[in-house]
């Protein structure tokens, strides 16, 4: 007996939809059409009654019927079967079938998609069982023993579904294992593997967030990153420290490269969310807008994690949740931005469970005297460690705000050759400590108030305390005055270059 058919789940809570995953159901169907053998990996987990959408049930039945008849099942043969049954329009037609097919992912993750479908089905059955149990409890005219037996039977059925999902384990032969091993895919080839959870860590002021954003925007545009192939796909950026500053960085990145941001498949979550408990909310938001990302950036771990960083169990549980909610559903790269410890700057802060529970680990290190950062591969589970990569940070002018104050942001750019790295170092040295003299002049606007110049300069000095920022500003300003680039008169900045 299927309880769900007897209960109006939608009426149980006007503010909630019954649990389901449209995307997981689509992924199962698409995977079956790519490789019909995938049916053997999911048939013990789900059948058509496990699917929430009626059109998906029709597509499942047609697909399974064709496969069991010994014929190849793909979008065309499935559509033809539905046409012959007069059900093609009810199933969404060829257009919807093609949409599923175009978004289909590798069959190697089909079992996890099926597990998600089965879990949502079990949740719906639990809700329905509880609703039916409440109805039975209120039938006060019926014998109590009969009502209790009915309620226990309902809850036992729901418990059986839960155990059936949670206790099943993958069970593959050597040929299937070989296919899985050979199917490693990359979001950025040999750097960021697809279907993975990894980390980019670094100390304060190492520009790790700028580098993570640089990777994300290259993927969203489908541009090679660090000279390595990417596949254009949507990106979700969890800006847990706020999205206002992120916009300036995104705007600066596009201006520096002469690219347009309009229409870019890039979505931002501009809020701190406890991902151990509320990652599903991001999934729901993505599904409601039809987004299936290849990359999810979490910036930073500390702002999305409510547990104890040194607890191995809590940290491992957090990473598993990200893997289940994001990686396994979308076969995407989950990149966590994280800090180093105060003493041990060569590893991420917190429990050793971090390294053992992630697929790749990248460290960002900076020579404090230069606006350069080096990315080092510390761990790569599915490949060789990449060679160190160097990034330069430059100031991009974004114009002025409503008060006439200058707006700027830093932009990261990969230096692809040793010659580029050496030239950047020479330029930095010629420009003064850390390139700050050059950065200061990039902020100057003739006639601006010095307090606004100082404020803008301080914003570039990520990771420095107030006293260090004050000293850095004084040195850079004095160097510019000595070089007769600028002068300060009654708090007003005079750009001496303007009359040159």
Short mmCIF file of C-alpha atoms in Angstrom, two decimals:
data_model
loop_
_atom_site.label_atom_id
_atom_site.label_comp_id
_atom_site.label_asym_id
_atom_site.label_seq_id
_atom_site.Cartn_x
_atom_site.Cartn_y
_atom_site.Cartn_z
CA UNK A 1 0.00 0.00 0.00
CA UNK A 2 1.31 3.45 -0.90
CA UNK A 3 0.19 5.93 1.74
CA UNK A 4 1.09 8.98 -0.35
CA UNK A 5 -1.75 8.36 -2.82
CA UNK A 6 -4.32 8.64 -0.02
CA UNK A 7 -3.05 11.92 1.49
CA UNK A 8 -2.96 15.41 0.04
CA UNK A 9 0.64 16.23 0.93
CA UNK A 10 0.33 19.75 -0.40
CA UNK A 11 -2.44 20.48 2.09
CA UNK A 12 -0.36 19.45 5.08
CA UNK A 13 1.57 22.72 5.19
CA UNK A 14 0.62 25.64 3.02
CA UNK A 15 4.14 27.08 3.27
CA UNK A 16 6.06 23.99 2.22
CA UNK A 17 6.17 21.74 -0.80
CA UNK A 18 6.51 18.01 -0.21
CA UNK A 19 10.19 16.98 -0.30
CA UNK A 20 11.46 16.24 -3.78
CA UNK A 21 14.42 16.96 -6.04
CA UNK A 22 13.47 17.82 -9.59
CA UNK A 23 17.12 17.94 -10.61
CA UNK A 24 17.99 14.54 -9.14
CA UNK A 25 15.05 12.96 -10.96
CA UNK A 26 16.18 14.58 -14.21
CA UNK A 27 19.76 13.41 -13.63
CA UNK A 28 18.63 9.80 -13.20
CA UNK A 29 16.64 9.87 -16.43
CA UNK A 30 19.41 11.61 -18.37
CA UNK A 31 22.02 9.15 -17.09
CA UNK A 32 19.88 6.21 -18.18
CA UNK A 33 19.66 7.64 -21.70
CA UNK A 34 23.44 8.07 -21.86
CA UNK A 35 24.11 4.51 -20.72
CA UNK A 36 21.22 2.04 -20.41
CA UNK A 37 23.39 -0.18 -18.21
CA UNK A 38 22.96 2.37 -15.43
CA UNK A 39 19.49 0.92 -14.79
CA UNK A 40 21.15 -1.99 -12.98
CA UNK A 41 22.73 0.49 -10.55
CA UNK A 42 19.46 2.13 -9.52
CA UNK A 43 16.65 -0.39 -9.99
CA UNK A 44 17.04 -1.65 -6.41
CA UNK A 45 16.64 1.90 -5.09
CA UNK A 46 13.78 3.45 -7.03
CA UNK A 47 10.89 2.79 -9.38
CA UNK A 48 8.35 5.10 -10.99
CA UNK A 49 6.45 5.56 -7.71
CA UNK A 50 9.61 7.06 -6.17
CA UNK A 51 9.47 10.01 -8.57
CA UNK A 52 7.53 13.11 -7.58
CA UNK A 53 6.72 14.57 -11.00
CA UNK A 54 4.10 12.77 -13.06
CA UNK A 55 5.97 13.49 -16.30
CA UNK A 56 9.10 11.90 -14.84
CA UNK A 57 7.12 8.79 -13.91
CA UNK A 58 5.94 8.50 -17.51
CA UNK A 59 9.49 8.98 -18.82
CA UNK A 60 10.82 6.38 -16.36
CA UNK A 61 8.22 3.77 -17.32
CA UNK A 62 8.86 4.32 -21.03
CA UNK A 63 12.64 4.13 -20.56
CA UNK A 64 12.56 0.99 -18.41
CA UNK A 65 10.07 -0.67 -20.76
CA UNK A 66 12.35 -0.12 -23.76
CA UNK A 67 15.48 -1.32 -21.92
CA UNK A 68 13.74 -4.44 -20.62
CA UNK A 69 12.61 -5.25 -24.15
CA UNK A 70 16.26 -5.36 -25.21
CA UNK A 71 16.15 -2.17 -27.27
CA UNK A 72 18.29 0.98 -26.83
CA UNK A 73 16.53 3.72 -24.87
CA UNK A 74 17.41 7.33 -25.66
CA UNK A 75 15.45 10.56 -25.97
CA UNK A 76 14.15 9.72 -29.45
CA UNK A 77 13.06 6.15 -28.74
CA UNK A 78 11.49 7.21 -25.42
CA UNK A 79 9.56 9.98 -27.16
CA UNK A 80 8.42 7.57 -29.86
CA UNK A 81 7.19 5.13 -27.18
CA UNK A 82 5.21 7.89 -25.45
CA UNK A 83 3.73 9.07 -28.78
CA UNK A 84 2.51 5.54 -29.47
CA UNK A 85 0.82 5.51 -26.04
CA UNK A 86 -0.68 8.97 -26.49
CA UNK A 87 1.30 10.28 -23.48
CA UNK A 88 3.97 12.43 -25.17
CA UNK A 89 2.35 15.80 -24.38
CA UNK A 90 1.63 14.79 -20.79
CA UNK A 91 5.32 13.91 -20.37
CA UNK A 92 6.44 17.33 -21.62
CA UNK A 93 7.02 16.49 -25.26
CA UNK A 94 10.30 16.18 -27.13
CA UNK A 95 11.35 19.68 -26.04
CA UNK A 96 11.37 18.73 -22.36
CA UNK A 97 13.04 15.39 -23.08
CA UNK A 98 15.82 17.21 -24.93
CA UNK A 99 16.22 19.68 -22.05
CA UNK A 100 16.82 16.75 -19.68
CA UNK A 101 19.23 15.15 -22.12
CA UNK A 102 21.24 18.35 -22.64
CA UNK A 103 21.71 18.77 -18.90
CA UNK A 104 22.56 15.11 -18.32
CA UNK A 105 25.64 14.31 -16.25
CA UNK A 106 27.95 11.32 -16.18
CA UNK A 107 26.24 8.00 -15.37
CA UNK A 108 29.02 7.28 -12.87
CA UNK A 109 27.10 9.32 -10.26
CA UNK A 110 23.69 7.92 -11.14
CA UNK A 111 23.42 5.91 -7.93
CA UNK A 112 23.84 9.01 -5.79
CA UNK A 113 21.13 10.78 -7.80
CA UNK A 114 18.87 7.77 -7.26
CA UNK A 115 19.64 7.83 -3.53
CA UNK A 116 18.50 11.44 -3.38
CA UNK A 117 15.27 10.53 -5.18
CA UNK A 118 14.74 7.61 -2.78
CA UNK A 119 15.43 9.80 0.26
CA UNK A 120 12.88 12.39 -0.85
CA UNK A 121 10.34 9.63 -1.49
CA UNK A 122 10.94 8.22 2.00
CA UNK A 123 10.47 11.70 3.46
CA UNK A 124 7.16 12.13 1.62
CA UNK A 125 5.98 8.75 2.86
CA UNK A 126 6.94 9.67 6.42
CA UNK A 127 4.93 12.90 6.19
CA UNK A 128 1.97 11.03 4.73
CA UNK A 129 2.24 8.29 7.36
CA UNK A 130 2.25 10.85 10.16
CA UNK A 131 -0.76 12.64 8.66
CA UNK A 132 -2.64 9.35 8.38
CA UNK A 133 -1.64 8.45 11.94
CA UNK A 134 -3.10 11.73 13.19
CA UNK A 135 -6.33 10.98 11.33
CA UNK A 136 -6.45 7.50 12.88
CA UNK A 137 -5.82 8.94 16.33
CA UNK A 138 -8.82 11.26 15.93
CA UNK A 139 -11.18 8.39 14.98
CA UNK A 140 -12.30 8.14 18.59
CA UNK A 141 -15.28 5.96 17.71
CA UNK A 142 -13.02 3.13 16.52
CA UNK A 143 -11.39 0.63 18.91
CA UNK A 144 -8.16 1.95 20.41
CA UNK A 145 -6.20 -1.25 19.72
CA UNK A 146 -7.09 -1.11 16.05
CA UNK A 147 -6.04 2.51 15.78
CA UNK A 148 -2.74 1.85 17.52
CA UNK A 149 -2.05 -1.10 15.23
CA UNK A 150 -2.80 1.09 12.23
CA UNK A 151 -0.49 3.86 13.46
CA UNK A 152 2.34 1.41 14.23
CA UNK A 153 2.01 -0.17 10.78
CA UNK A 154 2.20 3.24 9.12
CA UNK A 155 5.29 4.28 11.05
CA UNK A 156 6.94 0.90 10.55
CA UNK A 157 6.52 1.28 6.81
CA UNK A 158 8.15 4.71 6.92
CA UNK A 159 10.97 3.34 9.09
CA UNK A 160 11.51 0.53 6.59
CA UNK A 161 11.91 3.03 3.76
CA UNK A 162 14.47 5.00 5.77
CA UNK A 163 16.52 1.92 6.51
CA UNK A 164 16.25 0.76 2.94
CA UNK A 165 17.85 3.99 1.74
CA UNK A 166 20.47 4.50 4.42
CA UNK A 167 21.72 0.92 4.68
CA UNK A 168 22.26 0.25 0.98
CA UNK A 169 25.87 0.37 -0.14
CA UNK A 170 27.37 0.60 -3.66
CA UNK A 171 28.13 -2.87 -5.02
CA UNK A 172 29.95 -2.89 -8.37
CA UNK A 173 32.00 -5.37 -10.36
CA UNK A 174 35.54 -4.70 -11.58
CA UNK A 175 34.42 -3.49 -15.00
CA UNK A 176 32.19 -0.86 -13.39
CA UNK A 177 35.00 0.10 -11.01
CA UNK A 178 37.35 0.54 -14.00
CA UNK A 179 34.82 2.77 -15.77
CA UNK A 180 34.45 4.92 -12.64
CA UNK A 181 38.22 5.33 -12.28
CA UNK A 182 38.59 6.30 -15.93
CA UNK A 183 35.83 8.88 -15.77
CA UNK A 184 37.63 11.56 -13.75
CA UNK A 185 36.48 14.96 -15.03
CA UNK A 186 37.85 18.41 -14.35
CA UNK A 187 36.33 21.84 -13.83
CA UNK A 188 39.83 23.22 -14.42
CA UNK A 189 41.99 20.50 -15.93
CA UNK A 190 44.50 18.98 -13.49
CA UNK A 191 43.78 21.70 -10.92
CA UNK A 192 40.13 21.62 -9.85
CA UNK A 193 38.49 18.21 -10.29
CA UNK A 194 34.76 17.98 -10.89
CA UNK A 195 32.63 16.16 -8.31
CA UNK A 196 35.02 17.15 -5.54
CA UNK A 197 35.31 19.13 -2.33
CA UNK A 198 38.55 21.07 -1.92
CA UNK A 199 40.09 24.09 -0.27
CA UNK A 200 42.09 27.22 -1.02
CA UNK A 201 43.74 28.39 2.20
CA UNK A 202 46.01 31.27 3.07
CA UNK A 203 46.87 33.80 5.73
CA UNK A 204 45.39 37.28 6.02
CA UNK A 205 46.41 39.54 3.17
CA UNK A 206 47.45 36.74 0.80
CA UNK A 207 44.67 37.64 -1.70
CA UNK A 208 43.08 34.18 -1.51
CA UNK A 209 39.55 35.52 -2.08
CA UNK A 210 40.68 37.45 -5.17
CA UNK A 211 42.26 34.28 -6.58
CA UNK A 212 39.18 32.16 -5.81
CA UNK A 213 37.01 34.74 -7.59
CA UNK A 214 39.42 34.76 -10.53
CA UNK A 215 38.97 30.99 -10.90
CA UNK A 216 35.18 31.25 -10.59
CA UNK A 217 34.86 33.95 -13.24
CA UNK A 218 37.09 32.06 -15.67
CA UNK A 219 34.82 29.02 -15.30
CA UNK A 220 31.64 31.08 -15.70
CA UNK A 221 33.06 32.61 -18.91
CA UNK A 222 34.56 29.30 -20.11
CA UNK A 223 38.04 30.85 -20.30
CA UNK A 224 41.24 28.90 -19.59
CA UNK A 225 42.46 29.45 -16.03
CA UNK A 226 46.21 29.39 -15.44
CA UNK A 227 46.48 28.25 -19.06
CA UNK A 228 44.36 25.16 -18.34
CA UNK A 229 41.13 24.13 -20.02
CA UNK A 230 37.80 24.92 -18.35
CA UNK A 231 34.27 24.03 -19.35
CA UNK A 232 31.87 26.96 -19.30
CA UNK A 233 29.15 26.39 -16.73
CA UNK A 234 27.26 28.26 -14.01
CA UNK A 235 28.95 29.20 -10.73
CA UNK A 236 27.44 29.82 -7.30
CA UNK A 237 29.46 32.08 -4.99
CA UNK A 238 28.55 32.01 -1.30
CA UNK A 239 29.80 35.44 -0.22
CA UNK A 240 29.42 34.80 3.50
CA UNK A 241 31.16 38.05 4.41
CA UNK A 242 28.71 40.11 2.33
CA UNK A 243 28.11 40.70 -1.35
CA UNK A 244 28.54 44.48 -1.64
CA UNK A 245 32.34 44.34 -1.75
CA UNK A 246 32.19 41.32 -4.06
CA UNK A 247 30.42 43.38 -6.75
CA UNK A 248 33.33 45.85 -6.92
CA UNK A 249 35.75 42.96 -7.39
CA UNK A 250 33.62 41.39 -10.13
CA UNK A 251 33.20 44.75 -11.88
CA UNK A 252 36.95 45.42 -11.69
CA UNK A 253 37.78 41.94 -13.04
CA UNK A 254 35.59 42.50 -16.10
CA UNK A 255 36.84 46.02 -16.76
CA UNK A 256 40.46 44.90 -16.53
CA UNK A 257 39.80 42.30 -19.25
CA UNK A 258 37.35 44.24 -21.39
CA UNK A 259 34.60 41.66 -20.84
CA UNK A 260 30.89 42.06 -20.18
CA UNK A 261 29.27 40.67 -17.04
CA UNK A 262 25.70 40.88 -18.34
CA UNK A 263 24.11 37.47 -18.75
CA UNK A 264 26.96 35.66 -17.02
CA UNK A 265 25.78 32.41 -15.35
CA UNK A 266 27.08 33.54 -11.96
CA UNK A 267 24.87 33.57 -8.86
CA UNK A 268 25.76 35.03 -5.46
CA UNK A 269 24.49 34.16 -1.99
CA UNK A 270 25.33 37.43 -0.17
CA UNK A 271 24.85 36.14 3.37
CA UNK A 272 26.45 33.98 6.04
CA UNK A 273 24.62 30.63 6.12
CA UNK A 274 25.25 27.68 8.43
CA UNK A 275 25.89 25.18 5.65
CA UNK A 276 25.91 22.21 8.00
CA UNK A 277 22.17 22.78 8.50
CA UNK A 278 20.97 25.01 5.67
CA UNK A 279 22.90 23.95 2.55
CA UNK A 280 19.60 22.60 1.23
CA UNK A 281 18.30 26.17 1.02
CA UNK A 282 20.95 26.98 -1.58
CA UNK A 283 19.99 23.84 -3.49
CA UNK A 284 16.33 24.88 -3.45
CA UNK A 285 17.21 28.38 -4.67
CA UNK A 286 19.34 26.97 -7.49
CA UNK A 287 16.68 24.49 -8.55
CA UNK A 288 13.98 27.14 -8.54
CA UNK A 289 16.00 29.17 -11.07
CA UNK A 290 17.19 26.20 -13.12
CA UNK A 291 20.85 26.60 -12.14
CA UNK A 292 23.08 23.51 -12.22
CA UNK A 293 26.55 24.81 -11.26
CA UNK A 294 29.92 23.35 -12.14
CA UNK A 295 31.46 25.22 -9.23
CA UNK A 296 30.37 26.36 -5.76
CA UNK A 297 32.68 28.79 -3.94
CA UNK A 298 32.28 29.07 -0.17
CA UNK A 299 34.01 32.25 1.05
CA UNK A 300 34.80 31.62 3.86
CA UNK A 301 34.56 28.34 5.75
CA UNK A 302 34.59 30.10 9.12
CA UNK A 303 31.52 32.19 8.21
CA UNK A 304 29.48 29.14 7.16
CA UNK A 305 30.51 26.72 9.92
CA UNK A 306 28.97 26.86 13.40
CA UNK A 307 30.98 24.01 14.92
CA UNK A 308 34.35 23.79 16.60
CA UNK A 309 37.12 24.04 13.99
CA UNK A 310 39.38 21.71 15.97
CA UNK A 311 36.73 19.00 16.32
CA UNK A 312 37.46 16.21 13.85
CA UNK A 313 33.91 14.83 14.04
CA UNK A 314 32.17 18.18 13.55
CA UNK A 315 34.46 19.26 10.72
CA UNK A 316 34.11 15.90 8.95
CA UNK A 317 30.31 16.13 9.25
CA UNK A 318 30.35 19.64 7.75
CA UNK A 319 32.45 18.49 4.78
CA UNK A 320 30.24 15.43 4.26
CA UNK A 321 27.17 17.67 4.16
CA UNK A 322 28.72 19.84 1.45
CA UNK A 323 29.63 16.71 -0.45
CA UNK A 324 26.12 15.29 -0.25
CA UNK A 325 24.26 18.54 -0.95
CA UNK A 326 26.46 20.12 -3.63
CA UNK A 327 29.12 17.77 -5.01
CA UNK A 328 27.03 14.63 -5.35
CA UNK A 329 23.93 16.38 -6.66
CA UNK A 330 25.61 18.57 -9.27
CA UNK A 331 28.90 16.68 -9.78
CA UNK A 332 30.48 20.08 -9.22
CA UNK A 333 33.66 21.45 -7.64
CA UNK A 334 33.10 22.79 -4.12
CA UNK A 335 35.92 25.21 -3.26
CA UNK A 336 36.21 26.37 0.35
CA UNK A 337 38.20 29.50 1.11
CA UNK A 338 39.83 29.18 4.53
CA UNK A 339 42.44 30.75 6.79
CA UNK A 340 45.73 29.44 8.14
CA UNK A 341 46.55 29.28 11.82
CA UNK A 342 48.39 32.08 13.54
CA UNK A 343 51.54 29.98 13.87
CA UNK A 344 51.27 27.20 11.26
CA UNK A 345 50.89 29.18 8.04
CA UNK A 346 51.67 26.18 5.83
CA UNK A 347 48.36 24.42 6.51
CA UNK A 348 44.69 25.33 6.97
CA UNK A 349 43.48 26.30 10.40
CA UNK A 350 41.57 23.74 12.45
CA UNK A 351 41.24 19.97 12.62
CA UNK A 352 43.42 17.54 10.72
CA UNK A 353 40.11 16.10 9.48
CA UNK A 354 40.11 18.87 6.87
CA UNK A 355 42.97 17.41 4.88
CA UNK A 356 41.78 13.82 5.15
CA UNK A 357 38.21 14.64 4.10
CA UNK A 358 38.83 16.79 1.01
CA UNK A 359 39.88 15.90 -2.51
CA UNK A 360 42.34 18.70 -3.20
CA UNK A 361 44.16 21.38 -1.21
CA UNK A 362 45.69 24.60 -2.52
CA UNK A 363 47.75 27.02 -0.43
CA UNK A 364 48.23 30.74 -1.14
CA UNK A 365 51.44 32.36 0.04
CA UNK A 366 52.58 35.96 -0.35
CA UNK A 367 55.84 37.80 -0.01
CA UNK A 368 54.65 40.68 2.14
CA UNK A 369 56.91 43.06 0.23
CA UNK A 370 55.15 42.48 -3.07
CA UNK A 371 51.67 42.45 -4.60
CA UNK A 372 52.29 38.92 -5.78
CA UNK A 373 50.88 35.64 -4.50
CA UNK A 374 51.92 32.05 -5.16
CA UNK A 375 49.42 29.19 -5.32
CA UNK A 376 50.88 25.82 -4.30
CA UNK A 377 49.21 22.44 -4.74
CA UNK A 378 49.40 20.60 -1.42
CA UNK A 379 47.06 17.67 -2.17
CA UNK A 380 45.47 16.29 -5.33
CA UNK A 381 43.70 12.97 -4.77
CA UNK A 382 43.03 12.16 -8.41
CA UNK A 383 46.18 13.41 -10.11
CA UNK A 384 49.66 14.85 -9.82
CA UNK A 385 50.39 18.04 -7.93
CA UNK A 386 50.51 21.06 -10.22
CA UNK A 387 53.54 23.33 -10.38
CA UNK A 388 53.41 26.55 -8.36
CA UNK A 389 51.48 29.38 -10.00
CA UNK A 390 52.08 33.11 -9.46
CA UNK A 391 49.40 35.81 -9.50
CA UNK A 392 49.86 39.57 -9.58
CA UNK A 393 47.40 41.99 -8.01
CA UNK A 394 46.75 45.34 -9.66
CA UNK A 395 44.48 48.28 -8.90
CA UNK A 396 41.48 48.83 -11.17
CA UNK A 397 39.80 52.26 -11.23
CA UNK A 398 36.00 51.99 -11.06
CA UNK A 399 35.19 55.69 -11.21
CA UNK A 400 33.63 57.68 -8.38
CA UNK A 401 30.69 57.19 -6.05
CA UNK A 402 27.80 59.63 -5.54
CA UNK A 403 29.96 61.76 -3.25
CA UNK A 404 32.74 62.01 -5.81
CA UNK A 405 35.04 59.65 -3.92
CA UNK A 406 37.19 57.35 -6.02
CA UNK A 407 36.23 53.66 -6.15
CA UNK A 408 38.88 51.02 -6.80
CA UNK A 409 39.40 47.29 -6.40
CA UNK A 410 42.21 44.82 -6.78
CA UNK A 411 42.23 42.36 -9.67
CA UNK A 412 44.14 39.07 -9.72
CA UNK A 413 45.87 37.92 -12.89
CA UNK A 414 47.87 34.75 -13.46
CA UNK A 415 51.45 35.24 -14.68
CA UNK A 416 51.97 32.48 -17.20
CA UNK A 417 55.75 32.63 -17.73
CA UNK A 418 58.87 33.08 -15.64
CA UNK A 419 59.58 36.25 -17.60
CA UNK A 420 56.23 37.72 -16.60
CA UNK A 421 56.88 36.89 -12.95
CA UNK A 422 60.34 38.49 -13.03
CA UNK A 423 59.01 41.59 -14.78
CA UNK A 424 56.27 41.91 -12.17
CA UNK A 425 58.84 41.70 -9.37
CA UNK A 426 61.00 44.39 -10.99
CA UNK A 427 57.97 46.62 -11.46
CA UNK A 428 56.98 46.11 -7.84
CA UNK A 429 60.46 47.00 -6.64
CA UNK A 430 60.59 50.11 -8.80
CA UNK A 431 57.19 51.16 -7.52
CA UNK A 432 58.23 50.96 -3.89
CA UNK A 433 57.46 48.58 -1.02
CA UNK A 434 54.82 46.10 -2.07
CA UNK A 435 53.94 48.19 -5.13
CA UNK A 436 52.19 50.55 -2.73
CA UNK A 437 53.62 53.73 -4.24
CA UNK A 438 52.15 52.75 -7.59
CA UNK A 439 48.90 51.69 -5.94
CA UNK A 440 48.61 55.07 -4.21
CA UNK A 441 49.05 56.99 -7.46
CA UNK A 442 46.41 54.77 -9.04
CA UNK A 443 43.95 56.14 -6.49
CA UNK A 444 44.79 59.81 -6.97
CA UNK A 445 42.23 62.14 -8.48
CA UNK A 446 43.16 65.83 -8.80
CA UNK A 447 41.30 67.93 -6.25
CA UNK A 448 40.14 65.02 -4.05
CA UNK A 449 40.28 65.29 -0.26
CA UNK A 450 43.28 63.61 1.30
CA UNK A 451 41.09 61.78 3.80
CA UNK A 452 39.35 60.01 0.91
CA UNK A 453 42.70 59.07 -0.64
CA UNK A 454 43.84 57.67 2.71
CA UNK A 455 40.59 55.72 3.14
CA UNK A 456 40.82 54.16 -0.33
CA UNK A 457 44.48 53.26 0.22
CA UNK A 458 43.70 51.57 3.54
CA UNK A 459 41.09 49.38 1.84
CA UNK A 460 43.83 47.90 -0.36
CA UNK A 461 45.96 46.86 2.62
CA UNK A 462 44.15 43.65 3.42
CA UNK A 463 45.36 41.92 6.58
CA UNK A 464 47.31 44.85 8.10
CA UNK A 465 46.46 46.44 11.43
CA UNK A 466 45.66 50.16 11.80
CA UNK A 467 49.19 51.20 12.73
CA UNK A 468 50.76 49.31 9.83
CA UNK A 469 48.29 50.89 7.41
CA UNK A 470 49.10 54.34 8.77
CA UNK A 471 52.85 53.82 8.27
CA UNK A 472 52.35 52.36 4.79
CA UNK A 473 50.27 55.35 3.73
CA UNK A 474 52.82 57.83 5.07
CA UNK A 475 55.71 56.13 3.22
CA UNK A 476 53.82 55.92 -0.07
CA UNK A 477 52.59 59.52 0.17
CA UNK A 478 56.05 60.83 1.02
CA UNK A 479 57.59 58.92 -1.89
CA UNK A 480 55.02 60.43 -4.26
CA UNK A 481 55.64 63.94 -2.89
CA UNK A 482 59.44 63.52 -3.15
CA UNK A 483 59.04 62.37 -6.76
CA UNK A 484 56.88 65.46 -7.43
CA UNK A 485 53.94 63.29 -8.46
CA UNK A 486 51.56 65.00 -6.06
CA UNK A 487 51.26 67.62 -3.36
CA UNK A 488 48.87 68.13 -0.46
CA UNK A 489 47.54 71.64 0.27
CA UNK A 490 45.03 72.25 3.07
CA UNK A 491 43.83 68.68 2.91
CA UNK A 492 43.38 68.70 -0.87
CA UNK A 493 45.35 66.41 -3.21
CA UNK A 494 47.01 68.12 -6.18
CA UNK A 495 47.98 65.72 -8.96
CA UNK A 496 51.18 67.26 -10.37
CA UNK A 497 51.02 64.86 -13.30
CA UNK A 498 47.82 66.52 -14.49
CA UNK A 499 49.67 69.51 -15.89
CA UNK A 500 52.48 67.50 -17.38
#
